[in-house]
């Protein structure tokens, strides 16, 4: 449930809606698949949404999903470390 909070900004008071972590939309993760290739998974998901032969294909798919869902894409390197955002 969203809470409304008033924030005093100089001479103006703005009403800002804050969301709890349970309301936040889940991000799309591009990561190496254990059996080879790359996978796209929703944040916290157990199974891959889809598998790809290349990271580039997985990133394109994840980017489109994120755009449609209003979320972001997180990318991992082969070693599992998060990669910086490029887009």
PDB file of C-alpha atoms in Angstrom:
ATOM      1  CA  UNK A   1       0.000   0.000   0.000  1.00  0.00           C
ATOM      2  CA  UNK A   2       1.376   3.430  -0.916  1.00  0.00           C
ATOM      3  CA  UNK A   3       1.774   6.052   1.776  1.00  0.00           C
ATOM      4  CA  UNK A   4       1.629   9.727   1.028  1.00  0.00           C
ATOM      5  CA  UNK A   5       4.252  11.932   2.605  1.00  0.00           C
ATOM      6  CA  UNK A   6       4.469  15.690   2.549  1.00  0.00           C
ATOM      7  CA  UNK A   7       7.899  17.113   1.755  1.00  0.00           C
ATOM      8  CA  UNK A   8       8.710  20.761   2.351  1.00  0.00           C
ATOM      9  CA  UNK A   9      10.717  22.079  -0.609  1.00  0.00           C
ATOM     10  CA  UNK A  10      11.573  25.663   0.195  1.00  0.00           C
ATOM     11  CA  UNK A  11       8.282  27.562  -0.052  1.00  0.00           C
ATOM     12  CA  UNK A  12       6.399  24.676  -1.665  1.00  0.00           C
ATOM     13  CA  UNK A  13       5.048  21.554  -0.069  1.00  0.00           C
ATOM     14  CA  UNK A  14       4.873  18.495  -2.296  1.00  0.00           C
ATOM     15  CA  UNK A  15       2.901  15.365  -1.662  1.00  0.00           C
ATOM     16  CA  UNK A  16       5.017  12.378  -2.621  1.00  0.00           C
ATOM     17  CA  UNK A  17       3.794   8.821  -2.866  1.00  0.00           C
ATOM     18  CA  UNK A  18       6.192   6.254  -1.454  1.00  0.00           C
ATOM     19  CA  UNK A  19       6.003   2.555  -2.149  1.00  0.00           C
ATOM     20  CA  UNK A  20       6.973  -0.365  -0.010  1.00  0.00           C
ATOM     21  CA  UNK A  21       9.404  -2.993  -1.258  1.00  0.00           C
ATOM     22  CA  UNK A  22       6.558  -5.438  -1.876  1.00  0.00           C
ATOM     23  CA  UNK A  23       4.983  -3.031  -4.374  1.00  0.00           C
ATOM     24  CA  UNK A  24       8.161  -2.430  -6.379  1.00  0.00           C
ATOM     25  CA  UNK A  25       8.120  -4.035  -9.785  1.00  0.00           C
ATOM     26  CA  UNK A  26      10.642  -6.803 -10.158  1.00  0.00           C
ATOM     27  CA  UNK A  27      13.659  -6.284 -12.388  1.00  0.00           C
ATOM     28  CA  UNK A  28      14.741  -8.532 -15.247  1.00  0.00           C
ATOM     29  CA  UNK A  29      18.084 -10.274 -14.730  1.00  0.00           C
ATOM     30  CA  UNK A  30      20.381 -11.411 -17.548  1.00  0.00           C
ATOM     31  CA  UNK A  31      22.727 -14.067 -16.203  1.00  0.00           C
ATOM     32  CA  UNK A  32      24.731 -17.089 -17.294  1.00  0.00           C
ATOM     33  CA  UNK A  33      22.642 -20.267 -17.438  1.00  0.00           C
ATOM     34  CA  UNK A  34      24.103 -23.247 -15.517  1.00  0.00           C
ATOM     35  CA  UNK A  35      23.791 -25.485 -18.605  1.00  0.00           C
ATOM     36  CA  UNK A  36      25.427 -22.949 -20.920  1.00  0.00           C
ATOM     37  CA  UNK A  37      24.241 -19.868 -22.733  1.00  0.00           C
ATOM     38  CA  UNK A  38      22.391 -16.994 -21.094  1.00  0.00           C
ATOM     39  CA  UNK A  39      19.051 -16.651 -19.359  1.00  0.00           C
ATOM     40  CA  UNK A  40      16.552 -13.948 -18.518  1.00  0.00           C
ATOM     41  CA  UNK A  41      14.916 -14.308 -15.111  1.00  0.00           C
ATOM     42  CA  UNK A  42      12.590 -12.093 -13.150  1.00  0.00           C
ATOM     43  CA  UNK A  43      14.051 -10.872  -9.869  1.00  0.00           C
ATOM     44  CA  UNK A  44      13.635 -13.598  -7.261  1.00  0.00           C
ATOM     45  CA  UNK A  45      12.465 -16.137  -9.843  1.00  0.00           C
ATOM     46  CA  UNK A  46      13.571 -19.754  -9.697  1.00  0.00           C
ATOM     47  CA  UNK A  47      13.234 -20.598 -13.390  1.00  0.00           C
ATOM     48  CA  UNK A  48      14.476 -18.764 -16.446  1.00  0.00           C
ATOM     49  CA  UNK A  49      11.864 -16.849 -18.407  1.00  0.00           C
ATOM     50  CA  UNK A  50      13.826 -17.695 -21.543  1.00  0.00           C
ATOM     51  CA  UNK A  51      17.272 -19.035 -22.534  1.00  0.00           C
ATOM     52  CA  UNK A  52      19.554 -17.694 -25.265  1.00  0.00           C
ATOM     53  CA  UNK A  53      22.753 -18.736 -26.985  1.00  0.00           C
ATOM     54  CA  UNK A  54      24.295 -15.263 -26.662  1.00  0.00           C
ATOM     55  CA  UNK A  55      24.276 -12.539 -24.041  1.00  0.00           C
ATOM     56  CA  UNK A  56      23.355  -9.970 -26.684  1.00  0.00           C
ATOM     57  CA  UNK A  57      20.127 -11.839 -27.523  1.00  0.00           C
ATOM     58  CA  UNK A  58      19.270 -12.183 -23.831  1.00  0.00           C
ATOM     59  CA  UNK A  59      19.870  -8.468 -23.213  1.00  0.00           C
ATOM     60  CA  UNK A  60      17.633  -7.445 -26.128  1.00  0.00           C
ATOM     61  CA  UNK A  61      14.817  -9.670 -24.855  1.00  0.00           C
ATOM     62  CA  UNK A  62      15.200  -8.480 -21.250  1.00  0.00           C
ATOM     63  CA  UNK A  63      15.265  -4.846 -22.354  1.00  0.00           C
ATOM     64  CA  UNK A  64      11.986  -5.302 -24.254  1.00  0.00           C
ATOM     65  CA  UNK A  65      10.362  -7.062 -21.268  1.00  0.00           C
ATOM     66  CA  UNK A  66      11.528  -4.326 -18.906  1.00  0.00           C
ATOM     67  CA  UNK A  67      10.235  -1.615 -21.246  1.00  0.00           C
ATOM     68  CA  UNK A  68       6.805  -3.274 -21.425  1.00  0.00           C
ATOM     69  CA  UNK A  69       6.655  -3.786 -17.647  1.00  0.00           C
ATOM     70  CA  UNK A  70       8.135  -0.432 -16.633  1.00  0.00           C
ATOM     71  CA  UNK A  71      11.124  -2.023 -14.890  1.00  0.00           C
ATOM     72  CA  UNK A  72      14.883  -2.178 -15.406  1.00  0.00           C
ATOM     73  CA  UNK A  73      17.450  -4.739 -16.533  1.00  0.00           C
ATOM     74  CA  UNK A  74      20.296  -5.995 -14.374  1.00  0.00           C
ATOM     75  CA  UNK A  75      23.137  -7.776 -16.186  1.00  0.00           C
ATOM     76  CA  UNK A  76      25.634 -10.212 -14.778  1.00  0.00           C
ATOM     77  CA  UNK A  77      29.036 -11.141 -16.091  1.00  0.00           C
ATOM     78  CA  UNK A  78      30.052 -14.784 -16.573  1.00  0.00           C
ATOM     79  CA  UNK A  79      31.556 -14.731 -13.078  1.00  0.00           C
ATOM     80  CA  UNK A  80      28.199 -13.666 -11.589  1.00  0.00           C
ATOM     81  CA  UNK A  81      29.218 -10.108 -10.692  1.00  0.00           C
ATOM     82  CA  UNK A  82      26.803  -7.351 -11.683  1.00  0.00           C
ATOM     83  CA  UNK A  83      27.738  -5.353 -14.746  1.00  0.00           C
ATOM     84  CA  UNK A  84      27.280  -1.596 -14.963  1.00  0.00           C
ATOM     85  CA  UNK A  85      24.253  -0.218 -16.782  1.00  0.00           C
ATOM     86  CA  UNK A  86      24.792   0.612 -20.391  1.00  0.00           C
ATOM     87  CA  UNK A  87      21.324   1.797 -21.310  1.00  0.00           C
TER      88      UNK A  87
END
